[in-house]
Short mmCIF file of C-alpha atoms in Angstrom, two decimals:
data_model
loop_
_atom_site.label_atom_id
_atom_site.label_comp_id
_atom_site.label_asym_id
_atom_site.label_seq_id
_atom_site.Cartn_x
_atom_site.Cartn_y
_atom_site.Cartn_z
CA UNK A 1 171.03 151.63 106.55
CA UNK A 2 170.28 151.26 102.86
CA UNK A 3 170.30 154.27 100.54
CA UNK A 4 167.30 156.55 101.04
CA UNK A 5 165.32 158.33 98.32
CA UNK A 6 166.23 161.92 97.66
CA UNK A 7 164.66 164.23 100.20
CA UNK A 8 161.82 166.20 98.67
CA UNK A 9 162.21 170.01 98.64
CA UNK A 10 160.04 171.58 101.31
CA UNK A 11 157.60 174.39 100.57
CA UNK A 12 156.66 175.38 104.09
CA UNK A 13 153.53 177.21 105.03
CA UNK A 14 152.23 178.74 108.21
CA UNK A 15 148.89 177.61 109.60
CA UNK A 16 147.64 181.16 109.76
CA UNK A 17 144.31 182.71 110.70
CA UNK A 18 141.76 184.52 108.59
CA UNK A 19 142.54 185.16 104.92
CA UNK A 20 145.81 183.18 104.99
CA UNK A 21 143.98 180.10 106.25
CA UNK A 22 141.37 180.54 103.52
CA UNK A 23 144.14 180.65 100.90
CA UNK A 24 145.58 177.40 102.24
CA UNK A 25 142.18 175.70 102.04
CA UNK A 26 141.68 176.85 98.45
CA UNK A 27 145.15 175.61 97.47
CA UNK A 28 144.43 172.16 98.93
CA UNK A 29 141.05 171.93 97.20
CA UNK A 30 142.65 172.90 93.87
CA UNK A 31 145.35 170.26 94.31
CA UNK A 32 142.66 167.63 94.86
CA UNK A 33 140.80 168.27 91.58
CA UNK A 34 142.23 165.22 89.73
CA UNK A 35 141.30 162.96 92.64
CA UNK A 36 137.77 164.41 92.58
CA UNK A 37 137.43 163.60 88.90
CA UNK A 38 138.62 160.04 89.52
CA UNK A 39 136.15 159.59 92.37
CA UNK A 40 133.31 160.83 90.16
CA UNK A 41 134.17 158.22 87.53
CA UNK A 42 134.11 155.37 90.07
CA UNK A 43 131.19 155.86 92.51
CA UNK A 44 131.57 154.45 96.01
CA UNK A 45 129.64 154.36 99.27
CA UNK A 46 131.52 157.49 100.31
CA UNK A 47 130.54 159.63 97.31
CA UNK A 48 128.09 161.65 99.38
CA UNK A 49 130.88 162.83 101.68
CA UNK A 50 133.15 165.72 100.71
CA UNK A 51 136.61 164.70 99.55
CA UNK A 52 138.35 166.92 102.06
CA UNK A 53 136.65 167.61 105.36
CA UNK A 54 138.25 171.00 105.98
CA UNK A 55 137.36 173.16 108.95
CA UNK A 56 134.83 175.88 108.07
CA UNK A 57 136.53 179.21 107.37
CA UNK A 58 134.50 182.43 107.56
CA UNK A 59 134.98 184.34 104.28
CA UNK A 60 132.73 187.40 104.45
CA UNK A 61 134.62 189.24 107.16
CA UNK A 62 138.36 188.68 107.58
CA UNK A 63 138.31 190.20 111.06
CA UNK A 64 135.74 187.57 112.00
CA UNK A 65 138.12 184.90 110.66
CA UNK A 66 140.95 186.20 112.80
CA UNK A 67 138.68 186.02 115.82
CA UNK A 68 137.35 182.55 115.01
CA UNK A 69 140.78 180.96 114.53
CA UNK A 70 142.60 181.64 117.79
CA UNK A 71 146.38 181.08 117.97
CA UNK A 72 145.88 177.74 119.73
CA UNK A 73 143.59 176.52 116.91
CA UNK A 74 146.11 177.68 114.30
CA UNK A 75 148.43 174.86 115.46
CA UNK A 76 146.04 172.01 114.71
CA UNK A 77 146.63 169.57 111.85
CA UNK A 78 144.10 170.47 109.11
CA UNK A 79 144.13 167.04 107.37
CA UNK A 80 144.92 163.50 108.51
CA UNK A 81 148.09 161.67 107.47
CA UNK A 82 147.95 158.00 106.42
CA UNK A 83 150.04 155.07 105.21
CA UNK A 84 148.68 153.05 102.31
CA UNK A 85 148.23 149.34 103.06
CA UNK A 86 146.98 146.47 100.90
CA UNK A 87 143.71 146.92 98.98
CA UNK A 88 144.27 150.71 98.80
CA UNK A 89 143.19 151.20 102.43
CA UNK A 90 144.45 154.30 104.26
CA UNK A 91 145.83 153.42 107.71
CA UNK A 92 145.69 156.58 109.88
CA UNK A 93 148.93 157.79 111.44
CA UNK A 94 148.01 161.28 112.73
CA UNK A 95 144.38 162.37 112.78
CA UNK A 96 143.07 165.73 111.66
CA UNK A 97 142.83 168.10 114.61
CA UNK A 98 145.98 166.82 116.36
CA UNK A 99 147.94 169.56 118.09
CA UNK A 100 151.17 170.47 116.32
CA UNK A 101 153.94 169.52 116.49
CA UNK A 102 152.78 165.89 116.34
CA UNK A 103 154.44 162.51 115.88
CA UNK A 104 153.14 158.96 115.46
CA UNK A 105 154.87 155.60 115.09
CA UNK A 106 153.29 152.33 113.96
CA UNK A 107 154.47 148.86 112.95
CA UNK A 108 153.72 147.45 109.51
CA UNK A 109 154.65 144.16 107.88
CA UNK A 110 155.08 142.39 104.57
CA UNK A 111 152.29 140.82 102.50
CA UNK A 112 154.42 138.25 100.60
CA UNK A 113 156.75 135.44 101.65
CA UNK A 114 160.40 136.47 101.17
CA UNK A 115 159.33 140.00 100.20
CA UNK A 116 162.53 141.82 99.26
CA UNK A 117 161.25 145.42 99.42
CA UNK A 118 158.44 147.51 100.88
CA UNK A 119 156.64 150.31 99.02
CA UNK A 120 155.35 152.70 101.71
CA UNK A 121 153.13 155.51 100.42
CA UNK A 122 152.00 158.51 102.50
CA UNK A 123 148.63 160.23 101.90
CA UNK A 124 146.79 163.30 103.20
CA UNK A 125 143.01 163.52 103.56
CA UNK A 126 139.91 162.12 105.24
CA UNK A 127 138.85 159.29 102.93
CA UNK A 128 139.13 155.61 103.94
CA UNK A 129 140.68 154.68 100.59
CA UNK A 130 143.84 156.26 99.25
CA UNK A 131 142.46 156.95 95.77
CA UNK A 132 140.26 159.67 97.31
CA UNK A 133 143.09 161.35 99.22
CA UNK A 134 146.16 163.39 98.24
CA UNK A 135 149.46 161.60 97.58
CA UNK A 136 152.38 163.06 99.56
CA UNK A 137 155.31 160.73 98.89
CA UNK A 138 156.67 157.19 98.87
CA UNK A 139 159.50 155.43 100.73
CA UNK A 140 161.21 152.37 99.23
CA UNK A 141 162.58 150.13 101.98
CA UNK A 142 165.07 147.54 100.68
CA UNK A 143 166.63 145.07 100.89
CA UNK A 144 164.47 143.33 103.50
CA UNK A 145 165.75 140.15 105.17
CA UNK A 146 165.06 137.01 103.12
CA UNK A 147 164.01 134.27 103.24
CA UNK A 148 161.09 135.35 105.40
CA UNK A 149 157.41 134.69 106.05
CA UNK A 150 154.79 137.31 105.30
CA UNK A 151 153.28 139.07 108.33
CA UNK A 152 156.33 138.45 110.55
CA UNK A 153 158.85 141.02 109.23
CA UNK A 154 158.30 144.23 111.23
CA UNK A 155 158.65 147.64 109.57
CA UNK A 156 158.51 150.74 111.76
CA UNK A 157 157.03 153.87 110.18
CA UNK A 158 157.11 157.25 111.93
CA UNK A 159 155.47 160.48 110.76
CA UNK A 160 156.27 163.92 112.20
CA UNK A 161 154.60 167.26 111.46
CA UNK A 162 155.93 170.55 112.85
CA UNK A 163 154.01 173.76 113.53
CA UNK A 164 154.67 175.09 110.01
CA UNK A 165 153.21 171.98 108.36
CA UNK A 166 156.53 170.43 107.33
CA UNK A 167 156.33 166.62 107.27
CA UNK A 168 159.13 164.09 107.82
CA UNK A 169 158.46 160.36 107.36
CA UNK A 170 160.94 157.63 108.27
CA UNK A 171 160.88 153.86 108.09
CA UNK A 172 163.20 151.09 109.29
CA UNK A 173 163.31 147.30 109.47
CA UNK A 174 163.00 146.48 113.17
CA UNK A 175 164.61 143.10 113.77
CA UNK A 176 167.99 143.91 112.24
CA UNK A 177 168.13 147.15 114.20
CA UNK A 178 167.27 145.38 117.46
CA UNK A 179 169.95 142.75 116.82
CA UNK A 180 172.57 145.41 116.08
CA UNK A 181 172.94 144.07 112.53
CA UNK A 182 172.76 146.00 109.21
CA UNK A 183 169.20 147.09 108.50
CA UNK A 184 167.37 149.20 105.94
CA UNK A 185 166.04 152.70 106.45
CA UNK A 186 164.33 155.25 104.22
CA UNK A 187 163.15 158.83 104.68
CA UNK A 188 161.18 161.51 102.84
CA UNK A 189 160.43 165.11 103.72
CA UNK A 190 157.85 167.53 102.37
CA UNK A 191 154.85 169.56 103.49
CA UNK A 192 151.09 169.31 103.40
CA UNK A 193 150.81 171.87 100.61
CA UNK A 194 152.92 169.69 98.30
CA UNK A 195 150.42 166.81 98.48
CA UNK A 196 148.42 165.94 95.37
CA UNK A 197 150.82 164.41 92.84
CA UNK A 198 150.40 161.07 91.09
CA UNK A 199 151.03 157.93 93.12
CA UNK A 200 153.58 155.51 91.55
CA UNK A 201 151.29 152.51 91.08
CA UNK A 202 153.89 150.65 89.00
CA UNK A 203 156.07 149.93 92.04
CA UNK A 204 153.42 148.30 94.21
CA UNK A 205 153.26 144.72 92.96
CA UNK A 206 154.87 142.37 95.47
CA UNK A 207 155.89 145.28 97.71
CA UNK A 208 152.70 146.23 99.56
CA UNK A 209 152.50 146.40 103.35
CA UNK A 210 149.89 145.64 106.01
CA UNK A 211 149.46 146.64 109.64
CA UNK A 212 151.55 144.35 111.86
CA UNK A 213 149.70 142.29 114.46
CA UNK A 214 150.88 139.34 116.55
CA UNK A 215 147.25 138.22 116.60
CA UNK A 216 146.99 138.04 112.80
CA UNK A 217 150.25 136.27 111.91
CA UNK A 218 149.69 134.03 108.90
CA UNK A 219 152.21 131.28 109.75
CA UNK A 220 152.89 129.22 112.86
CA UNK A 221 155.61 130.98 114.89
CA UNK A 222 157.46 127.69 115.45
CA UNK A 223 158.99 128.05 111.98
CA UNK A 224 161.11 131.09 112.84
CA UNK A 225 164.58 131.20 114.36
CA UNK A 226 164.00 134.64 115.89
CA UNK A 227 161.00 136.85 116.58
CA UNK A 228 160.78 140.55 117.46
CA UNK A 229 158.36 141.93 120.03
CA UNK A 230 157.83 145.60 120.86
CA UNK A 231 157.03 145.91 124.55
CA UNK A 232 154.66 148.53 125.92
CA UNK A 233 157.61 150.72 126.93
CA UNK A 234 158.73 150.89 123.29
CA UNK A 235 161.72 148.55 123.61
CA UNK A 236 162.15 146.03 120.78
CA UNK A 237 163.10 142.61 122.16
CA UNK A 238 164.47 139.88 119.89
CA UNK A 239 163.59 136.37 121.06
CA UNK A 240 165.62 133.45 119.73
CA UNK A 241 163.52 130.32 119.46
CA UNK A 242 164.95 126.84 119.94
CA UNK A 243 165.54 125.26 116.53
CA UNK A 244 166.30 121.70 117.72
CA UNK A 245 163.12 121.08 119.67
CA UNK A 246 162.59 117.49 118.56
CA UNK A 247 166.22 116.35 118.77
CA UNK A 248 166.78 117.85 122.23
CA UNK A 249 163.24 117.18 123.50
CA UNK A 250 162.56 120.84 124.17
CA UNK A 251 158.99 120.61 122.90
CA UNK A 252 156.76 123.68 122.92
CA UNK A 253 158.83 125.44 125.60
CA UNK A 254 161.33 126.68 123.03
CA UNK A 255 158.70 128.70 121.12
CA UNK A 256 157.30 132.18 121.77
CA UNK A 257 153.51 131.83 121.87
CA UNK A 258 150.80 134.50 121.80
CA UNK A 259 149.98 134.23 125.51
CA UNK A 260 153.53 135.19 126.49
CA UNK A 261 153.36 138.25 124.21
CA UNK A 262 150.03 139.27 125.77
CA UNK A 263 151.32 138.84 129.34
CA UNK A 264 154.58 140.67 128.63
CA UNK A 265 152.56 143.60 127.29
CA UNK A 266 150.11 143.42 130.21
CA UNK A 267 152.73 143.76 132.96
CA UNK A 268 154.13 146.89 131.30
CA UNK A 269 150.79 148.38 130.28
CA UNK A 270 149.57 148.10 133.90
CA UNK A 271 152.82 148.92 135.71
CA UNK A 272 151.20 151.69 137.74
CA UNK A 273 148.62 149.27 139.10
CA UNK A 274 151.15 146.60 140.06
CA UNK A 275 154.16 148.82 140.98
CA UNK A 276 156.74 146.21 139.93
CA UNK A 277 159.81 148.07 141.20
CA UNK A 278 161.47 145.86 143.84
CA UNK A 279 158.71 143.21 143.75
CA UNK A 280 159.72 139.54 144.02
CA UNK A 281 158.17 137.60 141.15
CA UNK A 282 158.20 133.88 140.28
CA UNK A 283 157.57 132.95 136.64
CA UNK A 284 156.39 129.38 136.03
CA UNK A 285 156.93 127.74 132.64
CA UNK A 286 158.93 130.72 131.38
CA UNK A 287 159.60 129.32 127.90
CA UNK A 288 161.63 131.85 125.91
CA UNK A 289 161.84 134.36 128.78
CA UNK A 290 159.90 137.29 127.30
CA UNK A 291 157.63 137.82 130.32
CA UNK A 292 160.60 137.78 132.69
CA UNK A 293 162.36 140.37 130.50
CA UNK A 294 159.29 142.64 130.58
CA UNK A 295 159.03 142.37 134.38
CA UNK A 296 162.74 143.00 134.95
CA UNK A 297 162.56 146.07 132.71
CA UNK A 298 159.94 147.45 135.10
CA UNK A 299 162.25 146.86 138.08
CA UNK A 300 160.99 143.49 139.38
CA UNK A 301 163.35 140.85 140.80
CA UNK A 302 162.33 137.75 138.89
CA UNK A 303 163.09 134.06 139.31
CA UNK A 304 162.65 132.49 135.86
CA UNK A 305 161.75 128.80 135.97
CA UNK A 306 160.96 125.97 133.61
CA UNK A 307 160.94 122.20 134.01
CA UNK A 308 163.35 121.65 131.12
CA UNK A 309 166.99 122.72 131.65
CA UNK A 310 167.43 123.30 127.89
CA UNK A 311 164.48 125.71 127.91
CA UNK A 312 165.95 127.58 130.89
CA UNK A 313 169.28 127.81 129.07
CA UNK A 314 167.63 129.28 125.96
CA UNK A 315 165.60 131.75 128.04
CA UNK A 316 168.80 132.84 129.75
CA UNK A 317 170.35 133.72 126.41
CA UNK A 318 167.33 135.84 125.55
CA UNK A 319 167.50 137.63 128.91
CA UNK A 320 171.19 138.33 128.35
CA UNK A 321 170.50 139.65 124.86
CA UNK A 322 167.79 142.03 126.10
CA UNK A 323 170.37 144.50 127.41
CA UNK A 324 170.06 146.68 130.50
CA UNK A 325 167.34 145.69 132.99
CA UNK A 326 166.20 147.74 135.99
CA UNK A 327 165.48 144.61 138.05
CA UNK A 328 167.26 141.28 138.40
CA UNK A 329 166.80 137.79 136.92
CA UNK A 330 167.69 134.42 138.44
CA UNK A 331 167.42 131.19 136.40
CA UNK A 332 166.15 127.97 138.01
CA UNK A 333 164.95 124.57 136.83
CA UNK A 334 161.59 123.75 138.44
CA UNK A 335 159.89 120.43 137.77
CA UNK A 336 156.35 120.88 139.10
CA UNK A 337 156.21 117.19 140.05
CA UNK A 338 159.40 117.28 142.16
CA UNK A 339 159.02 117.75 145.96
CA UNK A 340 162.67 118.86 146.13
CA UNK A 341 162.20 121.55 143.48
CA UNK A 342 159.01 122.74 145.20
CA UNK A 343 160.82 123.08 148.53
CA UNK A 344 163.55 125.11 146.82
CA UNK A 345 161.01 127.50 145.28
CA UNK A 346 159.27 127.92 148.63
CA UNK A 347 162.60 128.77 150.24
CA UNK A 348 163.27 131.46 147.61
CA UNK A 349 159.97 133.18 148.50
CA UNK A 350 157.84 134.80 149.73
CA UNK A 351 156.48 135.99 146.39
CA UNK A 352 154.69 139.23 145.66
CA UNK A 353 153.47 137.73 142.38
CA UNK A 354 153.45 134.44 140.51
CA UNK A 355 153.07 134.73 136.74
CA UNK A 356 152.81 132.36 133.82
CA UNK A 357 151.57 132.00 130.25
CA UNK A 358 150.06 128.94 128.58
CA UNK A 359 150.33 126.90 131.78
CA UNK A 360 147.26 124.82 130.92
CA UNK A 361 147.23 123.07 127.57
CA UNK A 362 146.42 119.69 126.03
CA UNK A 363 148.17 116.99 128.07
CA UNK A 364 150.20 115.53 125.23
CA UNK A 365 152.05 118.83 124.80
CA UNK A 366 153.30 118.67 128.40
CA UNK A 367 154.78 115.22 127.88
CA UNK A 368 157.15 116.60 125.25
CA UNK A 369 158.60 119.23 127.61
CA UNK A 370 159.37 117.55 130.95
CA UNK A 371 160.18 113.88 131.53
CA UNK A 372 158.10 113.53 134.71
CA UNK A 373 154.98 114.56 132.79
CA UNK A 374 154.89 111.09 131.20
CA UNK A 375 153.09 109.88 134.30
CA UNK A 376 151.76 113.11 135.89
CA UNK A 377 151.46 115.83 133.25
CA UNK A 378 150.71 119.45 134.30
CA UNK A 379 146.96 120.08 134.38
CA UNK A 380 144.38 122.26 136.12
CA UNK A 381 144.60 120.40 139.43
CA UNK A 382 148.40 120.43 139.50
CA UNK A 383 148.57 124.15 138.79
CA UNK A 384 146.06 125.12 141.49
CA UNK A 385 147.88 122.88 143.97
CA UNK A 386 151.15 124.66 143.13
CA UNK A 387 149.61 128.08 143.66
CA UNK A 388 148.35 126.98 147.06
CA UNK A 389 151.81 125.78 148.04
CA UNK A 390 153.76 128.79 146.71
CA UNK A 391 151.50 131.81 147.28
CA UNK A 392 151.34 133.76 150.51
CA UNK A 393 148.27 135.69 151.75
CA UNK A 394 149.16 138.78 149.66
CA UNK A 395 150.53 137.02 146.57
CA UNK A 396 148.89 137.89 143.25
CA UNK A 397 148.76 135.31 140.45
CA UNK A 398 148.71 136.64 136.87
CA UNK A 399 148.08 134.27 133.97
CA UNK A 400 147.68 134.64 130.21
CA UNK A 401 146.10 131.52 128.70
CA UNK A 402 145.01 130.55 125.21
CA UNK A 403 142.13 128.14 124.82
CA UNK A 404 142.78 125.37 122.31
CA UNK A 405 140.60 122.42 123.39
CA UNK A 406 138.51 123.84 126.23
CA UNK A 407 141.25 123.70 128.88
CA UNK A 408 140.97 127.40 129.81
CA UNK A 409 137.26 127.05 130.53
CA UNK A 410 137.93 124.03 132.74
CA UNK A 411 140.63 125.89 134.64
CA UNK A 412 138.39 128.94 135.18
CA UNK A 413 135.60 126.69 136.45
CA UNK A 414 137.93 124.97 138.92
CA UNK A 415 139.62 128.16 140.13
CA UNK A 416 136.27 129.94 140.57
CA UNK A 417 135.00 127.28 142.99
CA UNK A 418 134.94 129.02 146.43
CA UNK A 419 136.23 125.84 148.10
CA UNK A 420 139.53 126.32 146.26
CA UNK A 421 140.23 129.52 148.19
CA UNK A 422 140.78 131.83 145.21
CA UNK A 423 139.04 134.90 143.87
CA UNK A 424 139.38 134.98 140.06
CA UNK A 425 139.09 138.11 137.91
CA UNK A 426 139.28 138.55 134.14
CA UNK A 427 141.40 141.52 133.00
CA UNK A 428 139.47 144.40 131.49
CA UNK A 429 139.60 144.59 127.72
CA UNK A 430 141.20 148.04 127.78
CA UNK A 431 144.04 146.72 129.96
CA UNK A 432 145.37 144.18 127.44
CA UNK A 433 147.16 144.42 124.11
CA UNK A 434 144.77 146.09 121.62
CA UNK A 435 145.16 143.51 118.86
CA UNK A 436 144.04 140.71 121.23
CA UNK A 437 141.02 142.46 122.76
CA UNK A 438 138.58 140.91 120.31
CA UNK A 439 140.03 137.38 120.51
CA UNK A 440 138.03 135.41 123.12
CA UNK A 441 140.43 132.44 123.04
CA UNK A 442 143.09 134.50 124.86
CA UNK A 443 142.36 135.27 128.52
CA UNK A 444 144.29 137.27 131.09
CA UNK A 445 143.38 136.19 134.63
CA UNK A 446 144.21 137.48 138.12
CA UNK A 447 143.89 135.27 141.19
CA UNK A 448 144.10 136.42 144.80
CA UNK A 449 143.52 134.42 147.93
CA UNK A 450 140.11 134.67 149.63
CA UNK A 451 140.69 136.02 153.11
#
């Protein structure tokens, strides 16, 4: 990795009971005096709240303090740890009251196109804005890969606190690490008692970070050659997108879309419910292969299909680049409008599950992917007919769909009709990727046959 800042000297302290705990509280309050003065000069909606919400410590009787702070309580984090993001907002990493030792990891991203460096500041305290909290240290992460688009470069930040209050913070650029290429890292070490110095405001311009979210990406993903996705199991998967989509008539199938990210997360997040180990799964319209990779990591035996051989070829490269998989993957071309291809898929069954993302979309998009769609493009009716021909009595169908022009609503209406023979359920909000829970355009659906 790139050179890291000098490691800060550590002044460790024990989270002790009684008088020792009182001394720690007084030290922290004293260290916060400059921040208090600054807050008084610039009133905010939070002025009524105390700067540091410290646990109450009995002072009159030290023996009472020893009794009140039991050994188990002495190992709780007294103040929250945060990363500063744009607009001086404190993004929580480890909350006050967490049992020590504690560790948290979160993804952040850039705020500028072709941002060459990231300025990652760590704060201690309970305020929503960093100016009211105590500055602990800063990590400079550089050089970042350029050219790049803001909100797509992923920066991993981890914070660890041990039982004595010593803090270690690390950061790394994710995509280079996942690809096995050179990548930047940085690290600082200190302790909670050392918090309270002056934050280096001069280094922030053009280097600020924001919380990473696939749902809040600022540019269309079709512009990128590669994209990184962290699956629910913590594995970082690099997806190579097809860069000659027009020339080779790959169309939208060579791009990683939000619905595939949501479904890949969903199958891992709910692995206990579905018990993927050894299950036979058919993926329709696999695109870049991310969902198949997620399923195979959970032990499923997956047949990856798409109607365009070039798309299947690209997905195969992504599967190969994903590394070790617990399950197996087989690649097949499947034109939904071909009776021969349908018979071949039926022969490869029976299927425990059929999965797919963005399988209903505006008709003109389908015509750019598969030649036979010029006359009979994939639509709601075609998809439901396929499910009826491929699914057995116990087959589950899992779909992640994004509504663009009302097509998801039409599909749900059709599939919910009892005469179609399907029972349709929407996934619970808590079962899907957190950053997509408040986005109504993205739906995760489960279909089972009515018996």
